[in-house]
Coordinates of C-alpha atoms and ligand atoms in Angstrom, one line a residue:
X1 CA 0.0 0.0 0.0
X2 CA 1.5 3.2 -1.0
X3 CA 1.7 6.1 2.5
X4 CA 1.6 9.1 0.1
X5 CA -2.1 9.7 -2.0
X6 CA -1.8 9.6 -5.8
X7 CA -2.0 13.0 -7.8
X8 CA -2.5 11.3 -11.4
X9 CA -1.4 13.8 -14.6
X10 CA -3.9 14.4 -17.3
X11 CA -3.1 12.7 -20.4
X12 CA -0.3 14.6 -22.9
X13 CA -0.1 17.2 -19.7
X14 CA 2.5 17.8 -17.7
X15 CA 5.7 17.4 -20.0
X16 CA 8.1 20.0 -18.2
X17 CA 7.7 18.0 -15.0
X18 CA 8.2 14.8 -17.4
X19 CA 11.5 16.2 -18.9
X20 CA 12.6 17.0 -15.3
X21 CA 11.5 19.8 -13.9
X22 CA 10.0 20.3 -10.4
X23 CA 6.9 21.9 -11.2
X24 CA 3.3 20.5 -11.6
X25 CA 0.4 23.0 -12.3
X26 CA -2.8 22.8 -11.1
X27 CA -4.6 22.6 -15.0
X28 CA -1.9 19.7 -15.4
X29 CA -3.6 17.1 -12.8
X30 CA -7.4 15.2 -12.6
X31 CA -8.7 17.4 -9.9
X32 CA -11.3 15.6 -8.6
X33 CA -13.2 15.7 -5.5
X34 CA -10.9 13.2 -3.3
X35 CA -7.9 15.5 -5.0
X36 CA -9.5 18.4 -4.1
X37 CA -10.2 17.7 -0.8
X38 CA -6.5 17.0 0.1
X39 CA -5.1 19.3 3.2
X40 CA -2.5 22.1 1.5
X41 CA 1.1 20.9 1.8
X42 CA -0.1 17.0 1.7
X43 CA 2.9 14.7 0.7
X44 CA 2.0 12.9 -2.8
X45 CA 3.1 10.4 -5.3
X46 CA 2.6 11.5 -8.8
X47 CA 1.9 9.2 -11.5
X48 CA 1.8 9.8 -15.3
X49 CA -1.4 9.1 -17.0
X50 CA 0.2 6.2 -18.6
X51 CA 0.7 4.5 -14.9
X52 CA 4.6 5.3 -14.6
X53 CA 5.9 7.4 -11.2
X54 CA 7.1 10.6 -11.4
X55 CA 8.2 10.6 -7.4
X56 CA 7.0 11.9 -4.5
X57 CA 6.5 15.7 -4.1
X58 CA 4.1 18.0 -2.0
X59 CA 0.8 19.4 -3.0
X60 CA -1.4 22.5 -2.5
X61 CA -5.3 22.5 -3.9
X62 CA -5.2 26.5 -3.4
X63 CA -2.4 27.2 -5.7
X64 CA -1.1 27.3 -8.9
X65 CA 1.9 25.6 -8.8
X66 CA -0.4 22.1 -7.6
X67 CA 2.8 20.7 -6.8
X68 CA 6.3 20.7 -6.6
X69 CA 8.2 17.0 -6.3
X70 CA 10.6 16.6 -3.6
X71 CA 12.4 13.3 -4.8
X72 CA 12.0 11.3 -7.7
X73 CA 11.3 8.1 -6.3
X74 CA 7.6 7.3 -4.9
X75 CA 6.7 6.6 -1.5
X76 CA 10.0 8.5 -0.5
X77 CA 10.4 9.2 3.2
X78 CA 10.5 13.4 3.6
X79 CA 12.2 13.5 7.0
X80 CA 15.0 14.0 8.8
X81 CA 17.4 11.6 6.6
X82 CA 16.0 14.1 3.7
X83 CA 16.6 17.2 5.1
X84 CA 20.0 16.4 6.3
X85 CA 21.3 15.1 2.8
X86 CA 20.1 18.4 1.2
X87 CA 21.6 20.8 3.7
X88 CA 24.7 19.3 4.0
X89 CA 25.2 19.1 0.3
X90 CA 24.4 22.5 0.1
X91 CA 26.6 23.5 2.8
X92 CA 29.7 21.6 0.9
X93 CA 29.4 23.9 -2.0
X94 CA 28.8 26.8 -0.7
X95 CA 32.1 26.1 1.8
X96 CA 34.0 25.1 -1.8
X97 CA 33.2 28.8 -3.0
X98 CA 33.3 31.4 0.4
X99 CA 35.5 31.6 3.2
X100 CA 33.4 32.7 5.3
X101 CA 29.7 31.3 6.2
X102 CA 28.0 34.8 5.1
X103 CA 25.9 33.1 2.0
X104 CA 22.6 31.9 0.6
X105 CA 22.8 28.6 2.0
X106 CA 19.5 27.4 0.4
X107 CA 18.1 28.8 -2.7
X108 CA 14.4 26.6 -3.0
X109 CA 14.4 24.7 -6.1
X110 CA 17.6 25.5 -7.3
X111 CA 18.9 23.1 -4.1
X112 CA 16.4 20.4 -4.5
X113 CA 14.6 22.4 -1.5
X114 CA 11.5 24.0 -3.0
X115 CA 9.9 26.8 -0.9
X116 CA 13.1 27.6 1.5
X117 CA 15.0 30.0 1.5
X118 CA 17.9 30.0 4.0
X119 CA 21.0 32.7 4.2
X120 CA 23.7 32.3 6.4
X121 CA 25.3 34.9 8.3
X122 CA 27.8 32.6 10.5
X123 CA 25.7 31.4 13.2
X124 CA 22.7 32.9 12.5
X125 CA 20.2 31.7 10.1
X126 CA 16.9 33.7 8.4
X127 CA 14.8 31.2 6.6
X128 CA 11.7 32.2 4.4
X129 CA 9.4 29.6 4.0
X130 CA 6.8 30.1 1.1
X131 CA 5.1 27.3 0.4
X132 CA 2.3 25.2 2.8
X133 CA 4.2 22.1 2.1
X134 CA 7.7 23.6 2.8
X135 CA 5.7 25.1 6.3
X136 CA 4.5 21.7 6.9
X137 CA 7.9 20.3 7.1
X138 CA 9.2 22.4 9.6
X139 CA 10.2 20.2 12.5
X140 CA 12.4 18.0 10.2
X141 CA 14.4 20.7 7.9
X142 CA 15.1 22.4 12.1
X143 CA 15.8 19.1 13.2
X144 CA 18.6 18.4 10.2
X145 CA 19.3 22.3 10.5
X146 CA 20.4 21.8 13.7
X147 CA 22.8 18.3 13.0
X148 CA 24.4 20.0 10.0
X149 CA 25.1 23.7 11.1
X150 CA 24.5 23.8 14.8
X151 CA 22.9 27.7 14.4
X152 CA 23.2 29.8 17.5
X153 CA 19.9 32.0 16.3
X154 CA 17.2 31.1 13.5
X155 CA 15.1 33.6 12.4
X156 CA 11.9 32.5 10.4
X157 CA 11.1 35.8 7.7
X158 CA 7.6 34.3 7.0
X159 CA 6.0 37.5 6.0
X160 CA 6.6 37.2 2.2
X161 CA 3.5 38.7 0.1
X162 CA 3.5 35.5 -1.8
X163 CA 2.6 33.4 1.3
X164 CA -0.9 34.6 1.0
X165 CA -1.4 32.7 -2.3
X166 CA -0.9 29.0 -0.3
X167 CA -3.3 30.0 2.3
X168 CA -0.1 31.1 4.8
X169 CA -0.6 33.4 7.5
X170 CA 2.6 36.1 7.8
X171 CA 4.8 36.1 10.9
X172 CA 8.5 36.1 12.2
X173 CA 9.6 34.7 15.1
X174 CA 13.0 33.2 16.6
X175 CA 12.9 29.4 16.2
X176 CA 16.3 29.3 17.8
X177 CA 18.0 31.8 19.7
X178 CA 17.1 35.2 20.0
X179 CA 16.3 37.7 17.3
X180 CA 20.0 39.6 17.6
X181 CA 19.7 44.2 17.4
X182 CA 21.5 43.9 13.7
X183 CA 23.6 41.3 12.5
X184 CA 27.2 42.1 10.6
X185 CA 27.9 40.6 6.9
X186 CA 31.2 40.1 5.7
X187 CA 31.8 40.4 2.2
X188 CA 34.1 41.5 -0.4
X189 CA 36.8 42.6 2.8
X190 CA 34.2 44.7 3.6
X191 CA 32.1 45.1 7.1
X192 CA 28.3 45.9 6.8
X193 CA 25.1 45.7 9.0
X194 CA 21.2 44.3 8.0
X195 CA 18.4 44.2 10.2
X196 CA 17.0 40.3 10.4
X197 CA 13.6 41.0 11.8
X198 CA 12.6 44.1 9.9
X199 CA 14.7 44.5 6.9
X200 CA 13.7 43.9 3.3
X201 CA 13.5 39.4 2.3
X202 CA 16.1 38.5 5.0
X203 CA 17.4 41.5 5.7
X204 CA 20.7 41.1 3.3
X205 CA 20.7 40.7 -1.0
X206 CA 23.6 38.0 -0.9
X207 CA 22.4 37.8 -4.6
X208 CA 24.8 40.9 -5.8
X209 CA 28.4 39.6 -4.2
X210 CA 30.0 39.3 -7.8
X211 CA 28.1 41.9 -9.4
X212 CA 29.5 44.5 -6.2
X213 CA 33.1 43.4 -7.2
X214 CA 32.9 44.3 -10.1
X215 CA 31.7 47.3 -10.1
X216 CA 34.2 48.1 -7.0
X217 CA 37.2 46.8 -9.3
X218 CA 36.0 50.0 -11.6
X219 CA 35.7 52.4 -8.4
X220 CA 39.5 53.8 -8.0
X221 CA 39.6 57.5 -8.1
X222 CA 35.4 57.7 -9.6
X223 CA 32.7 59.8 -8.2
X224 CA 30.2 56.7 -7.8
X225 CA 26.1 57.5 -7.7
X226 CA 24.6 54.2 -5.9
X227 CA 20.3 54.6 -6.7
X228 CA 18.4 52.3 -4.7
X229 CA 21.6 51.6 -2.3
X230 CA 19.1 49.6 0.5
X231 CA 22.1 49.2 3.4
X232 CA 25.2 50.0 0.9
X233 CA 25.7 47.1 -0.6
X234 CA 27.5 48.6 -3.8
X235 CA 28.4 51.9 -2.4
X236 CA 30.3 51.4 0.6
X237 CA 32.1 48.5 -1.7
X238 CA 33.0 51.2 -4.0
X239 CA 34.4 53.7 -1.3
X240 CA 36.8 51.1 0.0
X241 CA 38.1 50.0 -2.9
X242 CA 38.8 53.6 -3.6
X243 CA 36.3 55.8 -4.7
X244 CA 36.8 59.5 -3.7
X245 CA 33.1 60.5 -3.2
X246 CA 30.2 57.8 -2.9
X247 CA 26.2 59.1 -2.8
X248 CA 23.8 56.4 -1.1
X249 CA 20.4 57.5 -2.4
X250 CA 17.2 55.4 -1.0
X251 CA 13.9 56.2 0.0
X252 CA 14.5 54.0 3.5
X253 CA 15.8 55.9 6.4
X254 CA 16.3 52.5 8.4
X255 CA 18.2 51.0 5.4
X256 CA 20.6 54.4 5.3
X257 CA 21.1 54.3 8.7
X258 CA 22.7 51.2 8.6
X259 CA 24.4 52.0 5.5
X260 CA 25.7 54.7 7.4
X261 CA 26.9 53.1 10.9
X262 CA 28.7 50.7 8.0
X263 CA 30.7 53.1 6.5
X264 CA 31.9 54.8 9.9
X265 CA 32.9 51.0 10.8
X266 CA 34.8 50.4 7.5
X267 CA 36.8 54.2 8.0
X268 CA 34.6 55.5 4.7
X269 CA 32.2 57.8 6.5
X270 CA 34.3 60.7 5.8
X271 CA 33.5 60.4 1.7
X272 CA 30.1 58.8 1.6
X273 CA 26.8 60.8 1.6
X274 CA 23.2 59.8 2.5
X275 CA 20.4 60.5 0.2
X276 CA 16.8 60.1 1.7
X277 CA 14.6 61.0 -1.6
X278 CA 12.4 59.1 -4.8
X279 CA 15.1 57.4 -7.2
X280 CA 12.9 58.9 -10.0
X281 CA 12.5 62.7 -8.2
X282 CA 16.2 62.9 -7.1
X283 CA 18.0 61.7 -10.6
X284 CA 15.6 64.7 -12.5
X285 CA 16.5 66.8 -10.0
X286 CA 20.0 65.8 -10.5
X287 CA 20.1 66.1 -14.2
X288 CA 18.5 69.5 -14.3
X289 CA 21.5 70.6 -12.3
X290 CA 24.0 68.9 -15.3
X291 CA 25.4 66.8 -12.1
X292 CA 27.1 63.9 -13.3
X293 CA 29.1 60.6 -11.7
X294 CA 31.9 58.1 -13.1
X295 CA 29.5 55.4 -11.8
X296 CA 25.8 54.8 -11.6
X297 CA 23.8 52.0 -10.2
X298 CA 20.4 51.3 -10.3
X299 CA 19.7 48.3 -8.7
X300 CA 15.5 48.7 -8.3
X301 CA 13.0 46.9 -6.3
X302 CA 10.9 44.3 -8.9
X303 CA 9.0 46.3 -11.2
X304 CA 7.3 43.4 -12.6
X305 CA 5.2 41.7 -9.8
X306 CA 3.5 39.7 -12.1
X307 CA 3.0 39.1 -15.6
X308 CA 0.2 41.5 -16.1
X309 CA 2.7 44.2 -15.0
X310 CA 4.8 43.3 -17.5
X311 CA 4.2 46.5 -19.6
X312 CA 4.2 48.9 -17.0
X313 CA 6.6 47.8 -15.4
X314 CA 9.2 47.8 -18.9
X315 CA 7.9 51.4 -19.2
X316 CA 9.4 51.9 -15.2
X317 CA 12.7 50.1 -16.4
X318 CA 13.4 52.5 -19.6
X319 CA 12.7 55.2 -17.8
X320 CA 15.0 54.7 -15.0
X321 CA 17.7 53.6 -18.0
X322 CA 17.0 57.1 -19.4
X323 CA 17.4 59.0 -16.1
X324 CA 20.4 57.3 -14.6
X325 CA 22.1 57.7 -18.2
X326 CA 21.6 61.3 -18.4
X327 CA 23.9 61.9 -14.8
X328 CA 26.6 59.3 -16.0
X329 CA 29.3 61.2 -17.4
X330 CA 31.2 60.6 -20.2
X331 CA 33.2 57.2 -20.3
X332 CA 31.3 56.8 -17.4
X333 CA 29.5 52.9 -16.3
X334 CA 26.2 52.4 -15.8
X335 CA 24.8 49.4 -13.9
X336 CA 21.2 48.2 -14.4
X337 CA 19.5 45.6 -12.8
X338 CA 16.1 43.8 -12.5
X339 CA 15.3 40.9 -10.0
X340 CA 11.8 40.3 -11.3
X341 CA 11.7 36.9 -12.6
X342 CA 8.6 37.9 -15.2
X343 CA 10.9 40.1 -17.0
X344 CA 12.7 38.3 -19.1
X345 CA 16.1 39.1 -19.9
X346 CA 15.9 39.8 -23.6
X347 CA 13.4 42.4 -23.0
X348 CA 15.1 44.0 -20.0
X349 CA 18.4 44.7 -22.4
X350 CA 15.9 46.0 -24.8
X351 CA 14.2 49.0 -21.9
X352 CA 18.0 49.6 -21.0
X353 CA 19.0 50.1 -24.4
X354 CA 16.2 52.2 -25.5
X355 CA 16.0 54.4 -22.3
X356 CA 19.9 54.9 -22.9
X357 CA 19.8 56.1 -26.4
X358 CA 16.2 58.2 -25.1
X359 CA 19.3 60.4 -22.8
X360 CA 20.7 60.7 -25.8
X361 CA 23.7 58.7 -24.9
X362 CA 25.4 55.8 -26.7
X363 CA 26.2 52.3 -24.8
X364 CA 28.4 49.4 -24.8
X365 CA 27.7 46.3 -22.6
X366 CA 30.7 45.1 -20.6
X367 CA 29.1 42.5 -18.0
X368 CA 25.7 40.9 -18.4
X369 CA 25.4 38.5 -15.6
X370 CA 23.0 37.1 -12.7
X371 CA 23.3 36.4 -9.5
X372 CA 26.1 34.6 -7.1
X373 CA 26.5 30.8 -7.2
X374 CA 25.1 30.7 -4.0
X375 CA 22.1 31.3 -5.6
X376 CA 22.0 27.8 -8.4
X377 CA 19.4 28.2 -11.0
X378 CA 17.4 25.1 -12.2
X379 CA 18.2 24.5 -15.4
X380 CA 14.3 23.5 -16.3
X381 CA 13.1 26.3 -14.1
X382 CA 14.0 29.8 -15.7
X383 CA 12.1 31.4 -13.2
X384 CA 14.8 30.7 -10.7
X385 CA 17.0 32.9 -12.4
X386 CA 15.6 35.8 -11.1
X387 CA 18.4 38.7 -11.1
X388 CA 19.6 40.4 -14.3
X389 CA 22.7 43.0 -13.8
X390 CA 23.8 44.4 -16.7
X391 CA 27.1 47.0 -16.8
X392 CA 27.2 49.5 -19.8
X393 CA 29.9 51.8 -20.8
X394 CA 28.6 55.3 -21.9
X395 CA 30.0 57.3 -24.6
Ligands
LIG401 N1 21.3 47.7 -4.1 C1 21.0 47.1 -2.9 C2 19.6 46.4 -2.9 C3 18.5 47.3 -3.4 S1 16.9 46.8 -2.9 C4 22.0 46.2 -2.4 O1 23.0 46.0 -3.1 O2 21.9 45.6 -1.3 C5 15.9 48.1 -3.5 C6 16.0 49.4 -2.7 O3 15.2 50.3 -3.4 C7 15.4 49.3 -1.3 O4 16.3 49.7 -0.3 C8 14.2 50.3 -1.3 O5 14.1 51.0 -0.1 C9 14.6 51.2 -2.4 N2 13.5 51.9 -3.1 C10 12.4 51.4 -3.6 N3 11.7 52.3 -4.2 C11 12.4 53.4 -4.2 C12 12.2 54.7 -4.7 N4 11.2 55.1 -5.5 N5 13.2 55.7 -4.5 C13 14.3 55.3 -3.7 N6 14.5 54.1 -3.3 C14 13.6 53.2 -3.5

């Protein structure tokens, strides 16, 4: 007798999970009524309509995504042994690529985990659980949390928007520990500060390590404009690799205030300046002035929530293209970036490259890349590869 209930695919539905990947959408499935009925986050075996397993995954009648397989073998047991495999495994590649524990440590599906998030900074942990059969699994992925990393302080983030559409209630609480004041990141030989309870996701973008170094290798001796700086990610980068003036511009006064006890901790205080203003207001106020920096970054929040943004929000990325080009100066570099997953990257290039040439400017592109590999994309899931930084050189 099989433990898990069945979730049988439609006929000739279903092929991406088929070929491998990890999704299975609700349309996909024969919803009937004992289907239907199932609690949200209910362990399953899948089987094709022709009788065959697909493994064992969890499902959610509420949502879209119906379900999202765990392990390709049916019947498998989602426990301890489970969680413990994954974590550790995880752990061993993220220690073959930092030397220090101040990572993404789980990045859902793109680690076999889908629904958990997990960064890392050295002993403490803030995990962001989004699904209800990730939520349901709780007590095993702390229990193997605990054997493979041995945290001091977990912090569960579960206020994510998108936990509304699995029927999730929003809520953060110490599983572990106690929530600590501010926690310190280390990265790129630089010292900053994010705020786990209250800050933006989990309080740190790991996401834009390589993407910072970079644009800090470009920094010596340049007047550097960071837009949409949260807690100084590029900009205090930029000042201690050598920058002689740095501007953090953000509409956050908690997220500059950090920035700000960061650069006074790294010695950089002296030559950074905090901005409190709209991206949008400040850069046309900026422009109208003929002001002008050797480096520009834009690094937005998503403009594209979901797909029926799409347009508006392409409209919101040329524009800001077209603004933050008109205050690079000449030979100057221009960083633009998107982390919404439903823009795609072709059309992305295309807003930057119109709202460029819109400032009247002309553009090469010298780095097009994504996010860290701490964040591992599923190669079948495109929607895991979320962040788009390109890096242009202006004429
Ligand atoms: N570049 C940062 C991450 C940016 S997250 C890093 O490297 O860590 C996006 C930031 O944009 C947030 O800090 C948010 O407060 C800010 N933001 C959102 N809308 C804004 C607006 N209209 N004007 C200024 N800042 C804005």
């Amino acid at each position: 007798m099989s433990a898990h209930p069945t979730i049988r695919l439609k006929s000739r539905e279903g092929r991406r999970a088929i070929a491998g990947a990890p999704w299975i959408f609700s349309n996909e499935i024969e919803m009937d009524a004992r289907t239907r009925s199932l609690a949200p986050g209910t362990l399953v075996n899948v089987v094709r309509a022709d009788g065959n397993d697909l493994g064992t995954g969890y499902f959610n009648p509420k949502s879209l995504i119906a379900v999202r397989l765990l392990d390709p073998v049916a019947d498998a047991e989602i426990g301890d042994a489970f969680f413990a495999s994954h974590l550790a495994r995880a752990l061993s590649r993220r220690a073959a690529l930092f030397p220090e524990h101040f990572y993404r440590l789980v990045h859902a599906e793109g680690d076999g985990l889908p629904g958990l998030t997990i960064d890392r900074f050295n002993m403490t942990f803030v995990v962001q659980i989004t699904t209800a059969g990730m939520e349901a699994l709780i007590e095993p992925m702390f229990g193997a949390l605990d054997d493979v990393a041995s945290p001091e302080c977990v912090i569960l983030r579960n206020d994510a928007p998108s936990r509304a559409l699995e029927g999730l209630d929003s809520y953060v609480r110490a599983a572990r520990g106690e929530i600590p004041d501010r926690m310190t990141v280390h990265e790129n030989g630089v010292r900053y500060f994010a705020d786990a309870a209250s800050g933006q996701k989990t309080g740190w973008y790991f996401d834009q390590r390589d993407n910072r170094a970079f644009i800090a290798a470009l920094a010596k001796g340049q007047r550097v404009l960071d837009c949409h700086s949260y807690t100084g990610g590029f900009g205090l980068l930029a000042a201690h690799a050598g920058a002689t003036h740095v501007t953090c511009l953000d509409s956050s006064a908690p997220a500059l205030a950090l920035a700000s006890a960061a650069a006074e901790a790294n010695g950089v205080g002296g030559k950074v300046k905090f901005t409190k203003a709209d991206v949008f207001d400040e850069l046309e106020r900026l422009a109208a002035t003929n002001a002008t920096f050797d480096i520009v970054i834009a690094d937005p929040p998503p403009f594209v929530k979901s797909r029926k943004d799409l347009e508006a929000g392409a409209r919101a990325y040329r524009k800001l293209a077209r603004l933050a080009a008109s205050v690079t100066a000449a030979n100057g570099y221009l960083l633009l970036a998107s982390c919404s997953h439903n823009m795609p990257h072709d059309r992305f290039l295309a807003e930057c490259a119109i709202g460029i040439a819109r400032a009247g400017r002309r553009a090469s592109i010298l780095r097009d890349a994504g996010a860290g590999p701490d964040h591992p994309v599923h190669p079948m899931l495109p929607e895991t590869a979320y962040l788009k930084a390109l890096v242009f050189v202006l004429d």
